[in-house]
Amino acid sequence: MGGTIDPTDFCIPLSSMSDIIHLLPDSVANQIAAGEVIQRPSSCLKELVENSLDAGASHIRVIVRDAGRTLLQVVDDGKGMSPTDARMAFERHATSKISQASDLFQLRTMGFRGEALASICAVAHVEIQTRRADDEVGTRLEIAGSEVLSQEMVQCPVGTNMRVKNLFYNVPARRKFLKTNQTELRNLITEYNRIVLVNPQVQFTFVSDDEIISDLTPSTLKQRIEAVFGHSSKSYTSHLVDVATETELIRISGFVGKPETTGKNSQQYMFVNGRYMRHAYFHKALMTAYSGMLLPDHTPSYFLYFDIDPEAIDVNIHPTKTEIKFADEQAIFQILLAAIKESLGKFNVAPSLDFTTESHMDFPSRPTSTTTIAAPSIQIDPQYNPFKSHPAHTTTPPAEWEQLYTQKESKLPTITEDLFQEPETIEYTSLFQLDNRYILAPTTAGLIMIHQHRAHVCVLHKIVLEQLNNQQAATQPLLFPEIIELSQDDLTTLEQLLPELQNVGFGLEQFSPFAYSITAVPALLGQKNAADAILQVIHRVQDTEGTAQHQWQEMVALSLAEQMAIPQGKVLSEPEMRDLVERLQQASSSRHLPNGQTISIILSHEDIQKRF
Ligand code: ADP
Ligand code: MG
């Protein structure tokens, strides 16, 4: 491209036979930069659509073929470009959006680096047609591998039409790391949703392989959320309550879900100044506002929009720009917490847990209204400490998340529970399964009811912990290493957890600044997706912030065990049940998992008698 350095500009020759340092040609430098900015079709979609928004478009069409592999086209009716700008736009660091460093602190546009188009044209065939409203004719430009192939005048509508074809045609390694079309299409839609949900005034259309999969007219925010997540038969936004607060520092608006609707379709979105962001600390504020109202492992829906002086944030920290640093995070934490608590209170969103609406729930259901027996009250052991194997923890008050579990347990249908001293003798000949979820059996103490998933978690947890302690986990090398891409937060956590993950059998090597390559997995993991498994571990550790380092091992073990354990709802044969119960008895005499969840309960002979 035009930007390459001409050696004749220099008085002395740039290189001689003995020199070994030389400047990379632009095409190569751009390809390297593209590795950061354009990781997959969805990153390309994001960059192109953001450019259209920055150009003031009111209708943006996205057209993809083969999930963006063969074609990813973005057509807008924005302000278009002059012939010179169209050519300039593909140079690295060419941008119309900032011109000096101080502009970085006043950002109101999505783009500012001037890297995206240069990166895209380094790794794809790009064709652009663009025209400004005042120009008679437009410009058509074809570029491949950073090489301008043609430039001509054309008749075309006002706006910009960008066709990116054969993405990564010249980077086989990148192409190989793309997932199935189904997964890449899902990634495209995820990225698309992150944009449409914060630009409701803009019309968007998404066409995949000639099928319109989304057509969104300009609307209010609430209508946009409904249009994205609602179904004709079921309203989505009726489960949301408004959030609105304004202080000198920040304005926060949007919606959060009622606590009882944290099911499968629960969605989490946070935006700042029109930009999607992930923010673990603000997520925590939100979870704190809901404490005591949610089922274990459930997250409420939220759509939160932050407006803040651009000077108070720094978006310049990650190439894909979803992690955002705020100058005053603690104050915002408090403002957010108060705003959400107020919304939940104002709309009288009492913590009414309706267990019956959730079909996939890993939780006992409430007794039906026909149950007229006065239930005996549960006795929670206040001394119970999920991390009792770690003496350091016994003197500190239980972490928030532990309290959460304890509170929830107290809402359960109540059965007298005594922590067992002697392991009871179970009659293995009369095991049976209830609701494909619980294993029931007579025992010397009464009737035992065992949560099958948690029982298995308990067994596996012990195995993983033993392997961790002995540093002898069975590991299985991967024939084709899997790449795990990480946000800044996730990367930090991963790097802290590396010793634990390696001890448990993961092989991990740094692949790029924001990606690791997974070369081996714990044998126990079987066919499970390795990257997913690691992400779950990372998020578990993040969600239980404040966990001391000595507890990470426990967390890693527990998270992996949870992922590998048989699910609730699985039909078990009699030998399977017997095997599980036997192994549970060998593994632990406790009725709880280390996170406080109940594994089994006993209905004593006495209790049974009382009920008659
Ligand atoms: P950035 O968005 O960071 O400025 P890009 O490489 O994405 O960098 O784009 C380079 C420049 O090309 C932009 O600054 C803008 O001037 C111009 N441009 C890109 N896409 C469009 C578009 N759809 N409409 C008008 N101008 C565009
Ligand atoms: Mg851009």
XYZ file of C-alpha atoms in Angstrom, residues 1-3 26 30 33 37 47 51 54 81 83-100 109-121 141 143 162 321:
46
model
C 0.000 0.000 0.000
C 0.942 3.657 -0.307
C 2.389 3.783 3.179
C 2.919 -2.645 5.833
C -1.203 -4.966 9.222
C -2.298 -5.990 13.926
C -8.425 -6.515 16.183
C -15.894 -2.822 13.565
C -18.093 2.675 11.649
C -20.034 6.780 13.713
C -16.567 9.189 2.120
C -12.630 9.346 -3.013
C -9.465 10.340 -1.115
C -10.876 9.390 2.274
C -12.070 6.059 0.925
C -8.504 5.288 -0.045
C -7.015 6.729 3.147
C -9.416 4.828 5.384
C -7.510 1.581 4.762
C -4.167 2.947 5.918
C -3.102 2.027 9.399
C -3.768 4.735 11.999
C -5.948 6.583 9.515
C -8.933 7.989 11.349
C -11.166 11.002 11.079
C -12.186 10.705 14.716
C -9.264 11.941 16.786
C -6.284 14.075 15.930
C -4.460 14.615 19.209
C -17.357 7.894 18.735
C -17.075 4.116 18.766
C -13.873 4.003 16.728
C -10.735 6.041 17.237
C -7.730 3.842 16.539
C -7.880 3.850 12.783
C -6.886 0.195 12.808
C -9.968 -1.709 11.841
C -10.157 -1.194 8.107
C -6.376 -1.575 7.721
C -6.600 -4.853 9.617
C -9.587 -6.154 7.703
C -8.099 -5.425 4.292
C -12.405 0.425 -4.327
C -8.378 -4.223 -1.892
C -18.581 -2.604 2.578
C -12.661 -2.565 24.010
